[in-house]
Coordinates of C-alpha atoms and ligand atoms in Angstrom, one line a residue:
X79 CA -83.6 235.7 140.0
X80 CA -83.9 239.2 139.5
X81 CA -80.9 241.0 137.3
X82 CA -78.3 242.6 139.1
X83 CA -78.5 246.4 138.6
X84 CA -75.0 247.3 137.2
X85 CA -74.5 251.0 137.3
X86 CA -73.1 253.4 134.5
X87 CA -70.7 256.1 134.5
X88 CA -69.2 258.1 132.2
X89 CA -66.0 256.3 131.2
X90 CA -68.5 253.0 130.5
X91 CA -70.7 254.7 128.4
X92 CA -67.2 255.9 126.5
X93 CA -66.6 252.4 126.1
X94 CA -70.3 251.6 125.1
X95 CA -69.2 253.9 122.1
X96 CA -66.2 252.5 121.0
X97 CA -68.2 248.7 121.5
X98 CA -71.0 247.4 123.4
X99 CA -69.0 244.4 124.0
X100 CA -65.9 245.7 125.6
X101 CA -68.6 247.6 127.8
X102 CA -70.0 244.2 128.6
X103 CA -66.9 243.0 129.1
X104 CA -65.6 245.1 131.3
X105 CA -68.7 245.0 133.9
X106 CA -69.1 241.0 133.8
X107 CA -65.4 240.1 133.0
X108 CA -63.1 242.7 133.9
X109 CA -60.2 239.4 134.7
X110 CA -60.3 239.3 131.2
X111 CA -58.6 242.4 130.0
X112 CA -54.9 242.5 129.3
X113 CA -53.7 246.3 129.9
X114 CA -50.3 247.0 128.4
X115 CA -47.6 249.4 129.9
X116 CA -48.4 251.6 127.3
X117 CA -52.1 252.3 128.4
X118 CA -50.8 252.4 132.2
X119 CA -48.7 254.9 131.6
X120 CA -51.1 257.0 129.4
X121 CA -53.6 256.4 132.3
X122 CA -51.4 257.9 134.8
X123 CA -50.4 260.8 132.4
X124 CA -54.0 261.9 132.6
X125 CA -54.7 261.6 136.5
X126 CA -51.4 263.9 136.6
X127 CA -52.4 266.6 134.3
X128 CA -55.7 266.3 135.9
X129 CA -54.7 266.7 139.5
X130 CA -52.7 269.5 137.9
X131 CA -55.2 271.5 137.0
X132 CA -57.0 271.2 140.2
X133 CA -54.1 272.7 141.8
X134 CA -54.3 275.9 140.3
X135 CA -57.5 276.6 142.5
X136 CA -56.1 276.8 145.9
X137 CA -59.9 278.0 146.3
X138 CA -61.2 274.8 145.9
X139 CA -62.1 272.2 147.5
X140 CA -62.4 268.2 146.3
X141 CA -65.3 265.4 146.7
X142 CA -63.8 262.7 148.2
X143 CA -64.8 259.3 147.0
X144 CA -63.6 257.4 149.5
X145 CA -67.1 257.0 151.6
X146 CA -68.6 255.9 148.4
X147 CA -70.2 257.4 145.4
X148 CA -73.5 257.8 146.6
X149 CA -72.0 259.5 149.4
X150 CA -70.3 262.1 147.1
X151 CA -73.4 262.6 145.3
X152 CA -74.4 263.8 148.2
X153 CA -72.1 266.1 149.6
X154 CA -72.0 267.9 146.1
X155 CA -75.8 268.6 146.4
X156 CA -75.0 269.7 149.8
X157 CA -72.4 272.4 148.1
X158 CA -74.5 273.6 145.7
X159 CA -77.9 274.2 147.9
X160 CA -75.8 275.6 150.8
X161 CA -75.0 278.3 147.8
X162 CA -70.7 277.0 147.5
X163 CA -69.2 279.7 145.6
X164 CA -66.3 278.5 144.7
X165 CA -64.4 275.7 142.5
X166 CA -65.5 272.0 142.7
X167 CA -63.1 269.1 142.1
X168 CA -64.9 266.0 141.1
X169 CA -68.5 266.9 142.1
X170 CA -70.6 263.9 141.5
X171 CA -73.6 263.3 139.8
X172 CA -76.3 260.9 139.2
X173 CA -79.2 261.0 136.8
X174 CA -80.9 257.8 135.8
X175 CA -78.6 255.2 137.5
X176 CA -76.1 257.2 135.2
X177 CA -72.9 258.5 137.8
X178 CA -70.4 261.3 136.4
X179 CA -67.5 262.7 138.4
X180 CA -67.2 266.3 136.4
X181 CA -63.1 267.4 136.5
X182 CA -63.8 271.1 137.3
X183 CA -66.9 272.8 138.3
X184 CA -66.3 276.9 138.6
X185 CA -68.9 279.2 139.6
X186 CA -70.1 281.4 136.5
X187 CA -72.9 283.7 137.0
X188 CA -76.2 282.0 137.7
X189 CA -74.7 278.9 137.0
X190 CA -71.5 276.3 136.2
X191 CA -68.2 276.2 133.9
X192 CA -67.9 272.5 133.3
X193 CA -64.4 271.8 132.5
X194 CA -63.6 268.4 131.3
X195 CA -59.4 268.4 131.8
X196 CA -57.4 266.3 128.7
X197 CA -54.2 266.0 128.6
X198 CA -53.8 266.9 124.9
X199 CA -53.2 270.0 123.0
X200 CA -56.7 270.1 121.5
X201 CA -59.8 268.5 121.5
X202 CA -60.4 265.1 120.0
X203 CA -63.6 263.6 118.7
X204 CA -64.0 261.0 121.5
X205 CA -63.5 264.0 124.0
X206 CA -67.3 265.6 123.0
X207 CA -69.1 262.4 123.9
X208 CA -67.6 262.8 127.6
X209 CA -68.8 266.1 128.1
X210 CA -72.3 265.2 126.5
X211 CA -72.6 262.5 128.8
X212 CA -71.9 264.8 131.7
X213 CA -74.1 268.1 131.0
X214 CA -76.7 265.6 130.4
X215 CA -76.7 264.0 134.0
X216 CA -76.3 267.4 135.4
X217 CA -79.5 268.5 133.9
X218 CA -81.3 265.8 134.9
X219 CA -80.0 266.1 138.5
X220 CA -81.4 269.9 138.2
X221 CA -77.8 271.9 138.4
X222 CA -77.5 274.9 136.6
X223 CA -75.2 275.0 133.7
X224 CA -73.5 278.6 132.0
X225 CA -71.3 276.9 129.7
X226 CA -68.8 273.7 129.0
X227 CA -65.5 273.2 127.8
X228 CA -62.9 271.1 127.3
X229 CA -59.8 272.2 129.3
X230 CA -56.6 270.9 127.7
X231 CA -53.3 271.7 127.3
X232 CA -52.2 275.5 125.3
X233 CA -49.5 274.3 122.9
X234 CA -48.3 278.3 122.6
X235 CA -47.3 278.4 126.3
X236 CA -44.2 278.1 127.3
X237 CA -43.1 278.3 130.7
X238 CA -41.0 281.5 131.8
X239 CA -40.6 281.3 135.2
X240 CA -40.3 278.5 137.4
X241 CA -44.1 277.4 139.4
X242 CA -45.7 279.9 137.0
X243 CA -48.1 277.9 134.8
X244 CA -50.5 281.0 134.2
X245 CA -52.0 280.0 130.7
X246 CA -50.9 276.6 130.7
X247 CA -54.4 275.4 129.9
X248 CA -57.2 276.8 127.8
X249 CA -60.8 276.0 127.2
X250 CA -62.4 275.3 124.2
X251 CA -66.0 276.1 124.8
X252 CA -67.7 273.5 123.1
X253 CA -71.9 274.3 124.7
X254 CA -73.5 274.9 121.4
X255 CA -71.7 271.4 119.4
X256 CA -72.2 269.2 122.2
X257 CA -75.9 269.9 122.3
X258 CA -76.5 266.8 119.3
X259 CA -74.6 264.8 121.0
X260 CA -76.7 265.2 124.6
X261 CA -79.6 264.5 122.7
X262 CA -78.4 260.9 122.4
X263 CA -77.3 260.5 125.6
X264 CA -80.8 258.9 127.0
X265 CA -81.3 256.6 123.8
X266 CA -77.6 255.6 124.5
X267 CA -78.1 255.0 128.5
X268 CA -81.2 252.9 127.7
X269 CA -79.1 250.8 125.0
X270 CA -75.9 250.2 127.1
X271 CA -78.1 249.3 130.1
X272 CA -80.1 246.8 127.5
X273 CA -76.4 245.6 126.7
X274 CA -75.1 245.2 130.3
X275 CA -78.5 243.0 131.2
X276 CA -78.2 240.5 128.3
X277 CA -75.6 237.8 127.3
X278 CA -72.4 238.6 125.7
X279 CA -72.8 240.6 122.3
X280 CA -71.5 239.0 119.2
X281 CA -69.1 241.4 117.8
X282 CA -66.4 241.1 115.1
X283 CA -63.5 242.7 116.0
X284 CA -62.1 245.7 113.4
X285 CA -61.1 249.0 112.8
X286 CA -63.0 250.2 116.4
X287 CA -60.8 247.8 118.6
X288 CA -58.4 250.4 118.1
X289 CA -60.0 253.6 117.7
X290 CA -60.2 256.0 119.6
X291 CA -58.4 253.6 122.5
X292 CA -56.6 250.2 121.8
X293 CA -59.3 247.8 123.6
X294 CA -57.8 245.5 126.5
X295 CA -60.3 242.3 125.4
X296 CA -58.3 241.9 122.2
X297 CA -56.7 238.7 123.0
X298 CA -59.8 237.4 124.8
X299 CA -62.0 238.2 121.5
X300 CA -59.4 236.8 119.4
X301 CA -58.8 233.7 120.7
X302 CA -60.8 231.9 118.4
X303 CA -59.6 233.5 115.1
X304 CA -57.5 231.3 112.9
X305 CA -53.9 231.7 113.2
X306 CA -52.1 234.4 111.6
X307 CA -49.8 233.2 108.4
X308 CA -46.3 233.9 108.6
X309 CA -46.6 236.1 106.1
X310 CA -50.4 238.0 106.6
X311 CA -51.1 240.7 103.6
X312 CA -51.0 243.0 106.3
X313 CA -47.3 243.6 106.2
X314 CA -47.6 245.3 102.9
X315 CA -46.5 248.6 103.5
X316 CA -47.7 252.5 102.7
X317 CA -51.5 253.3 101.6
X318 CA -50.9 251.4 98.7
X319 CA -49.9 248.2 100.3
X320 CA -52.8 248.8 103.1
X321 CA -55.4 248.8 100.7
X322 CA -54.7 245.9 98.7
X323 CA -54.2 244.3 101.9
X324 CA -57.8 245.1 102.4
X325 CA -58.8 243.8 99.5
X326 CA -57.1 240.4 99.5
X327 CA -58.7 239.9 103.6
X328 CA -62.2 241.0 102.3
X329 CA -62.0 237.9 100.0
X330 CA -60.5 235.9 103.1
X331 CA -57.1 236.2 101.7
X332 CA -55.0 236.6 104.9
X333 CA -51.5 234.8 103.8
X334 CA -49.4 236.9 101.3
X335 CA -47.8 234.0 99.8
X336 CA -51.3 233.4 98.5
X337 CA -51.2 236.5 96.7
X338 CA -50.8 236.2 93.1
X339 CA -47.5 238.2 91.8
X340 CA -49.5 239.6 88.9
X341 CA -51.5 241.7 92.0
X342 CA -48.7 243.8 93.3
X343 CA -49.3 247.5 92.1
X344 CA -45.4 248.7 91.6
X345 CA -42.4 247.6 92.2
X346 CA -41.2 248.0 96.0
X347 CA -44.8 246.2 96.5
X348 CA -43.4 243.2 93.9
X349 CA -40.1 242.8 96.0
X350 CA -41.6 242.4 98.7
X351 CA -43.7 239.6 97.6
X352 CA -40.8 238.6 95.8
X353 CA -38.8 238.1 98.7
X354 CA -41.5 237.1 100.6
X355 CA -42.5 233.6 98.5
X356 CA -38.8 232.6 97.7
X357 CA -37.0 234.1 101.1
X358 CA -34.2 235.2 99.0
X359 CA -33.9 238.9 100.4
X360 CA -33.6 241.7 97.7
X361 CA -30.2 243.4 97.7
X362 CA -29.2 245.9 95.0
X363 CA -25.5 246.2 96.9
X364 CA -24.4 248.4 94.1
X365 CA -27.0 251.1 94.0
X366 CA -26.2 251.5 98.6
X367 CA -22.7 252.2 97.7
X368 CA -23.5 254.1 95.2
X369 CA -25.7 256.3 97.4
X370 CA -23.4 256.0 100.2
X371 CA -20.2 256.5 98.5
X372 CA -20.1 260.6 99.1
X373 CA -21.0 260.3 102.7
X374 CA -17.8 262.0 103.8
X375 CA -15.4 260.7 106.9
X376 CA -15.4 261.1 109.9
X377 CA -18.6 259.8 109.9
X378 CA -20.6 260.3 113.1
X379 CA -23.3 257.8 113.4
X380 CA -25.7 259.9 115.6
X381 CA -28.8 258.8 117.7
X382 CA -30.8 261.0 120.7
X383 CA -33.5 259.6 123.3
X384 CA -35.8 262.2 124.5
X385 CA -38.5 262.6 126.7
X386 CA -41.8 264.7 126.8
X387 CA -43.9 266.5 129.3
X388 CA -47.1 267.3 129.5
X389 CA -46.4 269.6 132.2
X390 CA -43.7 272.1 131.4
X391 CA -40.8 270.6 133.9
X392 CA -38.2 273.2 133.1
X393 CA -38.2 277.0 132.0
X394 CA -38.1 277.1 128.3
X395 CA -40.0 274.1 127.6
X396 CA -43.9 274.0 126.1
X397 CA -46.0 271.0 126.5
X398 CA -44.6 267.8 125.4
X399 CA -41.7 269.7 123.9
X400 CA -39.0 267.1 123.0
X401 CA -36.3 267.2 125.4
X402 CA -33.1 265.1 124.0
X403 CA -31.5 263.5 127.2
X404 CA -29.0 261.4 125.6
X405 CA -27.3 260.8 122.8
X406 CA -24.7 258.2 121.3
X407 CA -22.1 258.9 118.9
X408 CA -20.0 256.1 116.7
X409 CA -17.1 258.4 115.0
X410 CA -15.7 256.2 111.9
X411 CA -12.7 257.5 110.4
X412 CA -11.4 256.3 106.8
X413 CA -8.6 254.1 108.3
X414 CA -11.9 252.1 109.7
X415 CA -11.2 253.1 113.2
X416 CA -13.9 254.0 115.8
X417 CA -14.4 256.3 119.0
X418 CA -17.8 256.3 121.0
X419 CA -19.0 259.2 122.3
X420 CA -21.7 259.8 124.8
X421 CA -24.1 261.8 127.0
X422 CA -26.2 260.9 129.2
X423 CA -28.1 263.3 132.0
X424 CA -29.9 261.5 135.3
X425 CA -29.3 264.0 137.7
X426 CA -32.5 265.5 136.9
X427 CA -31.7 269.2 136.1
X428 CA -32.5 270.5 132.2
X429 CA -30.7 268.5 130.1
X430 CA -30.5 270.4 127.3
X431 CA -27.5 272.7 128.0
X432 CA -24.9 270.3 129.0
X433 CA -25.9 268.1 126.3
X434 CA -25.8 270.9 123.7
X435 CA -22.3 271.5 124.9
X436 CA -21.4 267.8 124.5
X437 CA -22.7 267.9 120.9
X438 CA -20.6 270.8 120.1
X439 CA -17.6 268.9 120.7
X440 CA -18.3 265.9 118.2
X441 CA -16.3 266.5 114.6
X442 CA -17.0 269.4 112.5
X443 CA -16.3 268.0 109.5
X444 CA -17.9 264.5 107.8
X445 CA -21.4 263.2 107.1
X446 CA -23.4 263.1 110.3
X447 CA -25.7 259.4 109.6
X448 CA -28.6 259.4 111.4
X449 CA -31.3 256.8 110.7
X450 CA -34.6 258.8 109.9
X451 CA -32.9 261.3 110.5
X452 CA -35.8 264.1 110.8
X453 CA -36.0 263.6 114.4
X454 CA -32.0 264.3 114.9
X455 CA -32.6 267.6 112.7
X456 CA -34.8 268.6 115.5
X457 CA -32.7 267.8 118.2
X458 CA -30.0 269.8 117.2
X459 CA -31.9 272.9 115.4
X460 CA -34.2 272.7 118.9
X461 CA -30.7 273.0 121.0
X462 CA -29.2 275.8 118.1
X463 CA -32.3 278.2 118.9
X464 CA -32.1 277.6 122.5
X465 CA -28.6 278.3 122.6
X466 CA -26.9 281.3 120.0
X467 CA -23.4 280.5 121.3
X468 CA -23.5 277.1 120.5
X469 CA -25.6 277.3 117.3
X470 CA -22.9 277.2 114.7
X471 CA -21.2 273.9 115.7
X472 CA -25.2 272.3 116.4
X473 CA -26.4 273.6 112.9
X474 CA -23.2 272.4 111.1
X475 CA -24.2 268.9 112.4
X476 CA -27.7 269.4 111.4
X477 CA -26.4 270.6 107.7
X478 CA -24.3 267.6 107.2
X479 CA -26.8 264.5 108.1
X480 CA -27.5 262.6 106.1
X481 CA -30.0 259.4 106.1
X482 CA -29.3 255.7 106.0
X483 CA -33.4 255.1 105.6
X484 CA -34.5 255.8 102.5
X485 CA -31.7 254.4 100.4
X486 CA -32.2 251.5 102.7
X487 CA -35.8 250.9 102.3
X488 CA -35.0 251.7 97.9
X489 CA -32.8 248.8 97.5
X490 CA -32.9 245.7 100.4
X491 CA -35.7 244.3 102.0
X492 CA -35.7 241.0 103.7
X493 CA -38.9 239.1 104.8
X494 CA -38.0 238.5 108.3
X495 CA -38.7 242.8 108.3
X496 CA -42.4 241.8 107.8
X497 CA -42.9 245.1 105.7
X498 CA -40.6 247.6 108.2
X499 CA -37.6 249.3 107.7
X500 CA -37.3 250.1 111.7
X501 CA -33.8 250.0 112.5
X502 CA -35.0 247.5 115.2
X503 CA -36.1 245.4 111.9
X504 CA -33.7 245.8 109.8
X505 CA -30.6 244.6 111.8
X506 CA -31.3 241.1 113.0
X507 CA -31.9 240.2 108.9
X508 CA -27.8 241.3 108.8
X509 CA -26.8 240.3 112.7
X510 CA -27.4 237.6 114.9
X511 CA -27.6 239.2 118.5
X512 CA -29.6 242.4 116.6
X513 CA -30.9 244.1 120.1
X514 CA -32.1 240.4 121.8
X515 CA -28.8 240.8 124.8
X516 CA -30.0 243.9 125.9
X517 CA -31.8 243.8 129.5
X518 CA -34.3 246.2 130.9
X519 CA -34.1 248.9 127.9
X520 CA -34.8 247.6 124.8
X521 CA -36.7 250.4 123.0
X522 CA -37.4 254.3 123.2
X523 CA -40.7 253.8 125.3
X524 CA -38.4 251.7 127.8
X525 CA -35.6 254.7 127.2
X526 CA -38.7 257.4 128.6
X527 CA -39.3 255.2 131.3
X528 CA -36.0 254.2 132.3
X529 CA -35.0 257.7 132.2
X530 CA -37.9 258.9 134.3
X531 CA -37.3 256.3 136.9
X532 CA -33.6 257.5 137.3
X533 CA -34.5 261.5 137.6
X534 CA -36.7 260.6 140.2
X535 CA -35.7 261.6 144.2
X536 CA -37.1 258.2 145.3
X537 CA -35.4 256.0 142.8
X538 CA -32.3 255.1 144.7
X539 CA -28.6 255.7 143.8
X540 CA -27.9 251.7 143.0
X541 CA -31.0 251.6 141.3
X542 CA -30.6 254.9 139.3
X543 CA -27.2 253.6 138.2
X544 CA -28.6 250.4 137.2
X545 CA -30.2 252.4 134.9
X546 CA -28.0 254.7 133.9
X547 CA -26.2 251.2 132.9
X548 CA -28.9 250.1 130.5
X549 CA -29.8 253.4 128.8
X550 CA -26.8 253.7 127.9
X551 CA -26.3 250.3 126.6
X552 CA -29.5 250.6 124.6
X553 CA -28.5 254.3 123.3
X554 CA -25.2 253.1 122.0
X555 CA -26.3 249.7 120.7
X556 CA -28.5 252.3 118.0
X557 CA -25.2 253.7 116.5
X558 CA -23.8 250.3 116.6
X559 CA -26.8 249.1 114.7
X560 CA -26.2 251.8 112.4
X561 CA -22.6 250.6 111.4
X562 CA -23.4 247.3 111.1
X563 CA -26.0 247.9 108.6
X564 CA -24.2 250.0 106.4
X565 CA -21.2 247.8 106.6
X566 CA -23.3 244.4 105.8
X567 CA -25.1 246.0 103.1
X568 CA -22.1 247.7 101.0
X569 CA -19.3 245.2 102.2
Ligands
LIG389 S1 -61.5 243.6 121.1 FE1 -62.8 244.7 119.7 S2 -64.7 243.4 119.5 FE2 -63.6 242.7 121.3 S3 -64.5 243.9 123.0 FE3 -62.7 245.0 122.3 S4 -63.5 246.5 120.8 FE4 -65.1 245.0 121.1

C-alpha cells in the first residue's frame, strides 16, 4: 500500500527540531496531545500581535486560506508575476512538498522584506530556524528575496497618543546569520520526511520536552515511566540542589529519601533532607521573631495582580509593561485588630490612577510586608513615576516593605513544600483550607484571565461581577495567607 504523502510546513519542521517524535506525533496522533491553558493563551497572544502588525498596512492585502493551501499558493504566484507592489499578508509558498505561510512580504527594490512577526521583545534562538525554513522555500519556488527579519516587539516604545503605534515594532535583520541555518534546511526536510514515513521514533524524554516549547505528548510519552517517589531529588532547590539532583537520577536515584545525609552540600540542602526522611518540619521559631520583631505596626500586609500587554492598551504603557489592577491590603494594628482594604478596577479604563490614589490612602506609618516583595516595589515606584503628586505617599510605602520570604525560606521548611517557598506552598503546611475553597481564581495566571474576561464589552454584567467576586476573593485570600503565616510561625 503505498505511504500516504504527509506534507510539511514550517511550524512541523519547528517541531522536527525540538524532536522528531513530537513531529511524528503530531501528524499520526495529534488526539494524543494534551494542550494546557497556558499554551492556548500564548497561542492566541501571537495570532493577535500578528494580525496586529498586518493592520498597520492598510496597503495590503491578505491570502486567504480558506479555498485551501494549494489554492493560496497560487494566488501568491499570481501577485507576484502580475508585478503586486505592495504588502502581502500570508503569501504562501511551496518548495519540495515543504508549505510556508511568510507573516509579512513588503516590496523592497528588486525584490522582498520577509518579516517573520514574534510577539517578543527580541529575537530568540528558535525564532532563526523559522525564517531559515521560509527564505529557503522561497528560493526554491524562484521569488526574489532583498532581505529578512524578524519583526518583534520595540521594548523602548511607549505609546503617546491613543491608535498611534508608529515604532511599535522593529526589525532585526537577521539575512547574513540565517544563511547556516538555510543550508540545513534540505538535509532537515529529507530527515523529517524520512521520520514522518516510518514507525514511531524511540525517544527518551529530557531537557528538549521543554525547550524551546513545553511539548503537548508529555503525558502520552510518559506513561510508561515508573512512578514518581513522593519525595523525587528533583525538589532540591537552587543550582546547587539541581545539580546534585542530576547526579543522584544519572545513577537512577529518583527518591530523595534514598539519598544518603552525608551527600547534601550545606545546610539549607541538609534540612531539607532532614525534614524530608523524618517529616518533622524544621522550625527555628526564635530566629522568625527575631527577624520579625522590628517590623513596625500598623502593619499593612500588601499584595497586587497585574496584567501585561503585548500591545500598548493605554497611553503611557510599553509592551508588556506591568499594569497593577488590584490590590489587597490586611492593616494589623498592635492591639491585634484588622481592617481590609481593597481595589479592584473592571471597568476597563487605565487602572493605574485610581489605584494609585487608593494606595495613597493606606497608613503612612508601619512596616509594609509583602511576600517577595520585589514585585510590590515595582508596583508602587512604577505608579510614583507615573504620578509626581502621589509619589511621596507611594514611595513611603515602597521604603518601608519589608519581606516575609527570605527569613521564611532561612529558618522553616516543611516537606509537604516539595523544595518551594511559594506562598501558595507554604500556607497549607500551617492551615488546613490553605487556597483549596477558592472557586474559579486560584492563582495569578487565573487573576490575568479573570481580569481580562471582566474588561471585556462582551463579557456580561452578571458574569463580569461573578468575577469581580472571585478576584477579589483570591486577591485578599494572599494577605490573609500572609498573616497566617507569620502568626503560625512566631506564635
Ligand atoms: S514529550 Fe519529549 S520525547 Fe515525547 S514527543 Fe515530546 S519532546 Fe519528544
Amino acid at each position: 500500500m503505498p505511504t500516504p504523502k504527509i506534507g510539511l510546513s514550517k511550524s512541523r519542521i519547528t517541531l522536527f527540531d525540538q524532536c522528531p517524535k513530537r513531529l511524528w506525533l503530531t501528524a499520526h496522533h495529534p488526539d494524543l496531545a494534551e494542550v494546557d491553558d497556558g499554551t492556548r493563551a500564548a497561542f492566541a497572544d501571537g495570532h493577535r500581535v500578528g494580525e496586529f502588525a498586518c493592520s498597520l498596512y492598510p496597503d495590503g492585502i491578505m491570502i486567504s486560506a480558506e479555498a485551501g493551501l494549494g489554492k493560496a499558493v497560487e494566488e501568491t504566484a499570481a501577485l507576484l508575476s502580475g508585478g503586486w507592489d505592495k504588502p502581502i499578508f500570508e503569501a504562501t509558498f511551496a518548495h519540495e512538498g515543504v508549505l510556508v505561510r511568510v507573516d509579512i512580504l513588503l516590496p523592497s527594490g528588486a525584490g522582498w522584506h520577509v518579516a517573520e512577526v514574534k510577539n517578543t521583545t527580541g529575537v530568540k534562538d528558535y525564532h532563526l530556524g523559522d525564517l531559515a525554513t521560509q527564505v529557503w522555500v522561497m528560493r526554491g519556488a524562484g521569488v526574489p528575496i532583498a532581505t529578512t527579519a524578524i519583526r518583534h516587539l520595540d521594548r523602548t516604545f511607549t505609546l503617546t497618543r491613543e491608535g498611534d503605534y508608529t515604532g511599535l515594532f522593529t526589525d532585526t535583520l537577521l539575512s547574513a546569520e540565517i544563511e547556516p541555518i538555510i543550508a540545513t534546511r534540505a538535509d532537515i526536510v529529507a530527515s523529517a520526511r524520512s521520520v514522518l514515513q516510518g514507525a514511531e521514533p524511540d525517544r527518551e524524554m529530557g531537557p528538549h520536552c521543554d525547550a524551546p516549547f513545553t511539548c503537548s505528548f508529555k503525558s502520552y510519552c510518559g506513561r510508561r515511566l515508573p512512578p514518581a517517589p513522593d519525595w523525587p531529588v528533583t525538589i532540591l532547590p537552587d543550582a546547587k540542589g539541581k545539580h546534585l539532583a542530576r547526579q543522584w537520577l544519572a545513577q537512577g536515584v529518583a527518591d530523595l529519601t534514598l539519598v544518603p545525609a552525608s551527600a547534601m552540600p550545606n545546610a539549607k540542602l541538609k534540612r531539607i533532607h532532614a525534614a524530608t526522611i523524618s517529616g518533622e518540619a524544621w522550625h527555628n521559631r526564635d530566629a522568625i521573631r527575631a527577624e520579625v520583631a522590628d517590623w513596625a505596626f500598623p502593619r499593612t500586609f500588601l499584595d497586587f495582580e497585574a496584567i501585561q500587554f503585548a500591545i500598548p492598551r493605554w497611553v503611557g504603557t510599553r509592551p508588556f509593561s506591568q499594569i497593577p489592577f488590584q490590590f489587597s491590603a490586611h492593616i494589623e494594628a498592635v492591639d491585634g485588630s484588622i481592617v481590609h482594604r481593597e481595589f479592584l478596577s473592571i471597568d476597563g479604563k487605565d487602572p493605574r490612577r485610581a489605584c494609585a490614589e487608593a494606595l495613597a490612602t493606606l497608613p503612612g506609618t508601619g512596616a509594609v510586608v509583602a511576600w517577595s516583595a520585589g514585585f510590590e516595589r515595582g508596583c508602587l515606584t512604577g505608579l510614583a513615576a507615573l504620578f509626581p503628586d502621589l509619589a511621596p505617599a507611594l514611595i513611603s510605602l515602597a521604603d518601608r516593605l519589608v519581606d516575609p520570604l527570605p527569613v521564611v525560606r532561612r529558618h522553616y521548611y516543611h516537606r509537604d513544600m516539595m523544595g518551594s517557598w511559594s506562598l501558595k506552598n507554604v500556607l497549607p503546611t500551617l492551615d488546613k483550607t490553605g487556597y483549596a475553597d477558592l472557586e474559579e481564581v486560584k492563582s495569578g495566571t487565573d487573576a490575568q484571565a479573570g481580569y481580562l474576561e471582566a474588561i471585556d464589552p462582551s463579557t456580561s454584567p452578571e458574569r463580569a461581577a461573578a468575577l469581580r467576586d472571585s478576584l477579589l476573593r483570591y486577591c485578599k485570600r494572599d494577605t490573609e495567607a500572609m498573616m497566617i503565616v507569620l502568626d503560625a510561625l512566631t506564635r
